Amino acid sequence: MMAVRLKELPRRRYGQPGNAACPGCPETMGLRYLKMALGDDAVLVVPASCISVIQGIYPRSGINFPILNTVFAAAASTAAGMSAGFRLRGMDNVKVVVYAGDGGTADIGLQAISGAAERNDDILYICVDNEAYMNTGIQRSSATPYGAWTTTTVTGKTEQKKNVPLILISHGVPYVATASVGYPLDFIEKVRKASQIKGFKYIHLLAPCPIGWRFDPSLTAKMAQLAVKTGFFPLYEYYKGKLTISPPSRPFRDPKRRTPLIEYLKLQGRYRHILNDPNALKRIEEYIDEQWRWLNLLESTNGH
Amino acid sequence: MADYPTSLPIEEPRTLFKAPLSMPSPGASGVTGFWRTMKPVINEDKCIKCILCWLYCPEDTIIRRDDDSVYVDYEYCKGCGICADVCPVNAIEMVREVV
């Protein structure tokens, strides 16, 4: 697979200006990179999420994809049926992509995604992880990290973030990867690679939401990069039973080369109440270490 | 025993009414340039044509010319300021919008 180069990306205007997304929205960034990677042969399945809002109202759509809106709990199963339908009609070039939020993946849609992964249905599932239910007003989800403020955890969440990519790896699906909107070329490369594979593909895309994370909209890209640089959100891919750390994340395997965690937390208003609490900061550090311990363990078993 | 066909031909569904389909078009939620309080102004002399602003713009309102220099579509730019933040040479400045 050729590495994606910035100057070789398609020049066509793939975004759809004038949609209903907030300024600095990471989801429209992700959609644009998705379109750059897949071109016109992709169909989107969207459960209830911000994407349904960004679409806008009839008769115009603010997203440059054919979209089927479905219910929260059935995104993966809807896509599985759609994919089977396209195969029956001989339209093998059409790629069915689910673009769901973290609530629709880690909480409400988990049984559907687990079923589709078990059946190895031919779909690409992208989870846009903004770490809470941002569309309905910043309620906590199981993908919200420890200590983060949301409207339902006003003193900070007391549990750790659910690690969905590792759950999917244990399903034995062909392709699982994590990506971040701060590293678009890495994301585009992963989507292109996944679209060549037959079977169930999963990409976990980190999308820092300026509204819910309480930071300035101009920092969306920087925040997505800081999450990787602090080691908080490692980028990796799991393909054919082998786990590899992706190039943007490789230097940060060494804890000494990571950006100090406080640089990432202090820019976000949702962590304001724990900045002076050493115990809470220690718990987040421990979460980072534990994630990397799992990744190193999985990587060391490659080829066995 | 009845003689069932082994495979049924798939027919196009007949619709009795025109299905209400939304078509993608710019400005689905109006002219979003009115949302802006700060607007990006590009200093063409400083620009090194790295097109990082084009890459990171969530709205695709930074438009790339053939020689990789860029300009802003002020009709739809929401003024988030990501372009100014990612610019490595600070060629984009956010200035107050004056109506």
Tab-separated table of N, CA and C in Angstrom, chain A residues 33-131:
chain	number	residue	atom	x	y	z
A	33	TYR	N	-12.321	13.766	4.685
A	33	TYR	CA	-11.208	12.840	4.453
A	33	TYR	C	-11.732	11.498	3.949
A	34	LEU	N	-12.910	11.114	4.447
A	34	LEU	CA	-13.523	9.859	4.006
A	34	LEU	C	-13.830	9.914	2.513
A	35	LYS	N	-14.364	11.064	2.081
A	35	LYS	CA	-14.697	11.228	0.662
A	35	LYS	C	-13.424	11.266	-0.189
A	36	MET	N	-12.374	11.904	0.350
A	36	MET	CA	-11.092	11.927	-0.373
A	36	MET	C	-10.556	10.512	-0.550
A	37	ALA	N	-10.777	9.664	0.472
A	37	ALA	CA	-10.215	8.318	0.436
A	37	ALA	C	-11.025	7.401	-0.460
A	38	LEU	N	-12.363	7.522	-0.443
A	38	LEU	CA	-13.203	6.526	-1.112
A	38	LEU	C	-13.768	6.998	-2.439
A	39	GLY	N	-13.794	8.320	-2.676
A	39	GLY	CA	-14.385	8.811	-3.911
A	39	GLY	C	-15.890	8.689	-3.885
A	40	ASP	N	-16.502	8.448	-5.039
A	40	ASP	CA	-17.957	8.499	-5.135
A	40	ASP	C	-18.638	7.168	-4.896
A	41	ASP	N	-17.868	6.103	-4.691
A	41	ASP	CA	-18.471	4.775	-4.582
A	41	ASP	C	-18.824	4.374	-3.161
A	42	ALA	N	-19.107	5.335	-2.307
A	42	ALA	CA	-19.398	4.988	-0.919
A	42	ALA	C	-20.813	5.411	-0.551
A	43	VAL	N	-21.460	4.605	0.264
A	43	VAL	CA	-22.787	4.902	0.775
A	43	VAL	C	-22.686	4.943	2.291
A	44	LEU	N	-23.302	5.960	2.880
A	44	LEU	CA	-23.172	6.147	4.317
A	44	LEU	C	-24.425	5.652	5.039
A	45	VAL	N	-24.218	4.942	6.150
A	45	VAL	CA	-25.325	4.595	7.047
A	45	VAL	C	-25.071	5.332	8.355
A	46	VAL	N	-26.051	6.111	8.790
A	46	VAL	CA	-25.844	6.981	9.934
A	46	VAL	C	-26.933	6.751	10.973
A	47	PRO	N	-26.562	6.349	12.197
A	47	PRO	CA	-27.557	6.311	13.262
A	47	PRO	C	-27.750	7.712	13.823
A	48	ALA	N	-28.623	7.854	14.805
A	48	ALA	CA	-28.833	9.164	15.416
A	48	ALA	C	-27.501	9.702	15.912
A	49	SER	N	-27.112	10.870	15.443
A	49	SER	CA	-25.853	11.494	15.871
A	49	SER	C	-25.829	12.904	15.316
A	50	CYS	N	-24.726	13.599	15.551
A	50	CYS	CA	-24.610	14.959	15.013
A	50	CYS	C	-24.720	14.950	13.489
A	51	ILE	N	-24.312	13.857	12.849
A	51	ILE	CA	-24.344	13.799	11.393
A	51	ILE	C	-25.771	14.009	10.872
A	52	SER	N	-26.754	13.464	11.588
A	52	SER	CA	-28.139	13.653	11.154
A	52	SER	C	-28.533	15.121	11.210
A	53	VAL	N	-27.873	15.888	12.101
A	53	VAL	CA	-28.157	17.316	12.188
A	53	VAL	C	-27.428	18.067	11.083
A	54	ILE	N	-26.175	17.681	10.844
A	54	ILE	CA	-25.358	18.362	9.841
A	54	ILE	C	-26.010	18.247	8.459
A	55	GLN	N	-26.743	17.140	8.231
A	55	GLN	CA	-27.448	16.963	6.963
A	55	GLN	C	-28.396	18.111	6.646
A	56	GLY	N	-28.988	18.696	7.682
A	56	GLY	CA	-29.931	19.771	7.447
A	56	GLY	C	-31.301	19.234	7.093
A	57	ILE	N	-32.177	20.120	6.563
A	57	ILE	CA	-33.564	19.716	6.326
A	57	ILE	C	-33.848	19.658	4.834
A	58	TYR	N	-34.865	18.860	4.487
A	58	TYR	CA	-35.336	18.701	3.123
A	58	TYR	C	-35.575	20.071	2.486
A	59	PRO	N	-35.292	20.338	1.236
A	59	PRO	CA	-34.873	19.433	0.172
A	59	PRO	C	-33.371	19.407	-0.079
A	60	ARG	N	-32.561	19.979	0.833
A	60	ARG	CA	-31.131	19.993	0.545
A	60	ARG	C	-30.381	19.243	1.626
A	61	SER	N	-29.260	18.617	1.253
A	61	SER	CA	-28.479	17.867	2.210
A	61	SER	C	-27.103	18.501	2.334
A	62	GLY	N	-26.613	18.597	3.561
A	62	GLY	CA	-25.327	19.244	3.796
A	62	GLY	C	-24.162	18.285	3.782
A	63	ILE	N	-24.385	17.038	3.363
A	63	ILE	CA	-23.303	16.059	3.337
A	63	ILE	C	-23.206	15.454	1.950
A	64	ASN	N	-21.986	15.341	1.474
A	64	ASN	CA	-21.738	14.977	0.077
A	64	ASN	C	-21.754	13.460	-0.131
A	65	PHE	N	-22.653	12.749	0.501
A	65	PHE	CA	-22.733	11.288	0.389
A	65	PHE	C	-24.201	10.895	0.236
A	66	PRO	N	-24.489	9.760	-0.419
A	66	PRO	CA	-25.822	9.182	-0.270
A	66	PRO	C	-25.941	8.618	1.138
A	67	ILE	N	-27.012	8.968	1.843
A	67	ILE	CA	-27.099	8.620	3.267
A	67	ILE	C	-28.385	7.870	3.556
A	68	LEU	N	-28.288	6.850	4.376
A	68	LEU	CA	-29.480	6.230	4.943
A	68	LEU	C	-29.437	6.468	6.443
A	69	ASN	N	-30.466	7.128	6.971
A	69	ASN	CA	-30.535	7.338	8.409
A	69	ASN	C	-31.248	6.157	9.041
A	70	THR	N	-30.686	5.683	10.136
A	70	THR	CA	-31.292	4.529	10.779
A	70	THR	C	-31.372	4.765	12.281
A	71	VAL	N	-31.897	3.767	13.002
A	71	VAL	CA	-32.068	3.942	14.444
A	71	VAL	C	-30.747	3.685	15.158
A	72	PHE	N	-30.668	4.155	16.389
A	72	PHE	CA	-29.440	4.112	17.167
A	72	PHE	C	-28.869	2.697	17.276
A	73	ALA	N	-29.753	1.721	17.565
A	73	ALA	CA	-29.266	0.401	17.944
A	73	ALA	C	-28.947	-0.476	16.755
A	74	ALA	N	-29.170	-0.005	15.514
A	74	ALA	CA	-29.116	-0.931	14.384
A	74	ALA	C	-28.229	-0.464	13.242
A	75	ALA	N	-27.248	0.408	13.526
A	75	ALA	CA	-26.447	0.931	12.423
A	75	ALA	C	-25.694	-0.179	11.702
A	76	ALA	N	-25.023	-1.050	12.474
A	76	ALA	CA	-24.200	-2.082	11.846
A	76	ALA	C	-25.065	-3.109	11.133
A	77	SER	N	-26.221	-3.464	11.709
A	77	SER	CA	-27.058	-4.477	11.060
A	77	SER	C	-27.724	-3.918	9.806
A	78	THR	N	-28.105	-2.611	9.815
A	78	THR	CA	-28.644	-1.985	8.609
A	78	THR	C	-27.620	-2.041	7.486
A	79	ALA	N	-26.382	-1.689	7.841
A	79	ALA	CA	-25.319	-1.678	6.832
A	79	ALA	C	-25.036	-3.075	6.308
A	80	ALA	N	-25.139	-4.084	7.196
A	80	ALA	CA	-24.875	-5.454	6.777
A	80	ALA	C	-25.887	-5.895	5.726
A	81	GLY	N	-27.184	-5.562	5.969
A	81	GLY	CA	-28.216	-5.896	5.003
A	81	GLY	C	-28.034	-5.166	3.693
A	82	MET	N	-27.648	-3.893	3.799
A	82	MET	CA	-27.449	-3.079	2.606
A	82	MET	C	-26.306	-3.635	1.767
A	83	SER	N	-25.232	-4.013	2.461
A	83	SER	CA	-24.075	-4.561	1.767
A	83	SER	C	-24.443	-5.852	1.040
A	84	ALA	N	-25.237	-6.717	1.720
A	84	ALA	CA	-25.667	-7.969	1.093
A	84	ALA	C	-26.533	-7.673	-0.127
A	85	GLY	N	-27.382	-6.636	-0.024
A	85	GLY	CA	-28.226	-6.258	-1.153
A	85	GLY	C	-27.419	-5.809	-2.343
A	86	PHE	N	-26.399	-4.997	-2.105
A	86	PHE	CA	-25.535	-4.535	-3.204
A	86	PHE	C	-24.824	-5.711	-3.871
A	87	ARG	N	-24.372	-6.693	-3.059
A	87	ARG	CA	-23.679	-7.849	-3.637
A	87	ARG	C	-24.643	-8.649	-4.522
A	88	LEU	N	-25.893	-8.815	-4.041
A	88	LEU	CA	-26.889	-9.583	-4.808
A	88	LEU	C	-27.158	-8.950	-6.160
A	89	ARG	N	-27.156	-7.628	-6.201
A	89	ARG	CA	-27.436	-6.944	-7.454
A	89	ARG	C	-26.193	-6.744	-8.298
A	90	GLY	N	-25.085	-7.316	-7.866
A	90	GLY	CA	-23.867	-7.237	-8.662
A	90	GLY	C	-23.133	-5.922	-8.569
A	91	MET	N	-23.506	-5.076	-7.580
A	91	MET	CA	-22.820	-3.777	-7.454
A	91	MET	C	-21.683	-3.932	-6.457
A	92	ASP	N	-20.636	-4.648	-6.874
A	92	ASP	CA	-19.563	-4.975	-5.940
A	92	ASP	C	-18.674	-3.791	-5.603
A	93	ASN	N	-18.716	-2.748	-6.472
A	93	ASN	CA	-17.814	-1.626	-6.223
A	93	ASN	C	-18.326	-0.698	-5.130
A	94	VAL	N	-19.607	-0.817	-4.746
A	94	VAL	CA	-20.159	0.101	-3.749
A	94	VAL	C	-19.712	-0.319	-2.356
A	95	LYS	N	-19.176	0.659	-1.611
A	95	LYS	CA	-18.718	0.380	-0.255
A	95	LYS	C	-19.719	0.943	0.733
A	96	VAL	N	-20.153	0.105	1.657
A	96	VAL	CA	-21.097	0.560	2.670
A	96	VAL	C	-20.314	0.962	3.909
A	97	VAL	N	-20.487	2.212	4.311
A	97	VAL	CA	-19.729	2.759	5.433
A	97	VAL	C	-20.700	3.197	6.520
A	98	VAL	N	-20.454	2.769	7.745
A	98	VAL	CA	-21.223	3.281	8.879
A	98	VAL	C	-20.421	4.407	9.500
A	99	TYR	N	-21.054	5.531	9.727
A	99	TYR	CA	-20.382	6.667	10.347
A	99	TYR	C	-21.170	6.986	11.615
A	100	ALA	N	-20.774	6.385	12.715
A	100	ALA	CA	-21.561	6.497	13.947
A	100	ALA	C	-20.743	7.172	15.030
A	101	GLY	N	-21.426	7.746	15.994
A	101	GLY	CA	-20.737	8.366	17.122
A	101	GLY	C	-20.326	7.329	18.140
A	102	ASP	N	-19.734	7.796	19.239
A	102	ASP	CA	-19.282	6.834	20.246
A	102	ASP	C	-20.462	6.268	21.022
A	103	GLY	N	-21.545	7.031	21.164
A	103	GLY	CA	-22.729	6.493	21.823
A	103	GLY	C	-23.354	5.375	21.001
A	104	GLY	N	-23.427	5.603	19.697
A	104	GLY	CA	-24.005	4.607	18.800
A	104	GLY	C	-23.112	3.402	18.601
A	105	THR	N	-21.856	3.483	19.079
A	105	THR	CA	-20.940	2.352	18.941
A	105	THR	C	-20.706	1.647	20.273
A	106	ALA	N	-20.278	2.417	21.266
A	106	ALA	CA	-19.849	1.792	22.522
A	106	ALA	C	-21.016	1.482	23.444
A	107	ASP	N	-22.120	2.243	23.364
A	107	ASP	CA	-23.239	1.987	24.268
A	107	ASP	C	-24.395	1.297	23.544
A	108	ILE	N	-25.118	2.080	22.727
A	108	ILE	CA	-26.405	1.606	22.227
A	108	ILE	C	-26.223	0.646	21.062
A	109	GLY	N	-25.186	0.878	20.238
A	109	GLY	CA	-25.037	0.038	19.061
A	109	GLY	C	-24.127	-1.153	19.263
A	110	LEU	N	-23.709	-1.399	20.509
A	110	LEU	CA	-22.663	-2.411	20.718
A	110	LEU	C	-23.113	-3.816	20.316
A	111	GLN	N	-24.382	-4.164	20.567
A	111	GLN	CA	-24.820	-5.510	20.198
A	111	GLN	C	-24.864	-5.664	18.675
A	112	ALA	N	-25.271	-4.588	17.958
A	112	ALA	CA	-25.348	-4.699	16.502
A	112	ALA	C	-23.961	-4.825	15.886
A	113	ILE	N	-23.008	-4.042	16.422
A	113	ILE	CA	-21.651	-4.078	15.858
A	113	ILE	C	-20.992	-5.415	16.205
A	114	SER	N	-21.293	-5.940	17.401
A	114	SER	CA	-20.729	-7.229	17.771
A	114	SER	C	-21.289	-8.332	16.876
A	115	GLY	N	-22.598	-8.250	16.554
A	115	GLY	CA	-23.202	-9.235	15.669
A	115	GLY	C	-22.624	-9.174	14.268
A	116	ALA	N	-22.475	-7.945	13.748
A	116	ALA	CA	-21.934	-7.795	12.393
A	116	ALA	C	-20.489	-8.268	12.329
A	117	ALA	N	-19.728	-8.024	13.415
A	117	ALA	CA	-18.334	-8.466	13.452
A	117	ALA	C	-18.249	-9.983	13.505
A	118	GLU	N	-19.169	-10.593	14.236
A	118	GLU	CA	-19.165	-12.047	14.366
A	118	GLU	C	-19.513	-12.705	13.031
A	119	ARG	N	-20.499	-12.089	12.277
A	119	ARG	CA	-20.873	-12.634	10.971
A	119	ARG	C	-19.872	-12.256	9.895
A	120	ASN	N	-18.932	-11.355	10.225
A	120	ASN	CA	-17.943	-10.837	9.284
A	120	ASN	C	-18.610	-10.243	8.041
A	121	ASP	N	-19.620	-9.376	8.269
A	121	ASP	CA	-20.294	-8.714	7.158
A	121	ASP	C	-19.359	-7.714	6.488
A	122	ASP	N	-19.555	-7.539	5.188
A	122	ASP	CA	-18.622	-6.722	4.402
A	122	ASP	C	-18.963	-5.237	4.539
A	123	ILE	N	-18.630	-4.639	5.685
A	123	ILE	CA	-18.877	-3.201	5.865
A	123	ILE	C	-17.650	-2.545	6.499
A	124	LEU	N	-17.583	-1.233	6.327
A	124	LEU	CA	-16.555	-0.449	7.014
A	124	LEU	C	-17.251	0.364	8.089
A	125	TYR	N	-16.902	0.119	9.326
A	125	TYR	CA	-17.540	0.815	10.449
A	125	TYR	C	-16.578	1.869	10.981
A	126	ILE	N	-16.987	3.136	10.915
A	126	ILE	CA	-16.145	4.195	11.467
A	126	ILE	C	-16.842	4.770	12.692
A	127	CYS	N	-16.170	4.702	13.824
A	127	CYS	CA	-16.716	5.290	15.043
A	127	CYS	C	-16.058	6.644	15.241
A	128	VAL	N	-16.853	7.715	15.196
A	128	VAL	CA	-16.325	9.064	15.403
A	128	VAL	C	-16.436	9.359	16.885
A	129	ASP	N	-15.327	9.220	17.590
A	129	ASP	CA	-15.349	9.244	19.045
A	129	ASP	C	-15.130	10.664	19.562
A	130	ASN	N	-16.225	11.348	19.915
A	130	ASN	CA	-16.041	12.650	20.565
A	130	ASN	C	-16.281	12.555	22.071
A	131	GLU	N	-16.310	11.347	22.573
A	131	GLU	CA	-16.236	11.053	24.000
A	131	GLU	C	-17.404	11.551	24.841
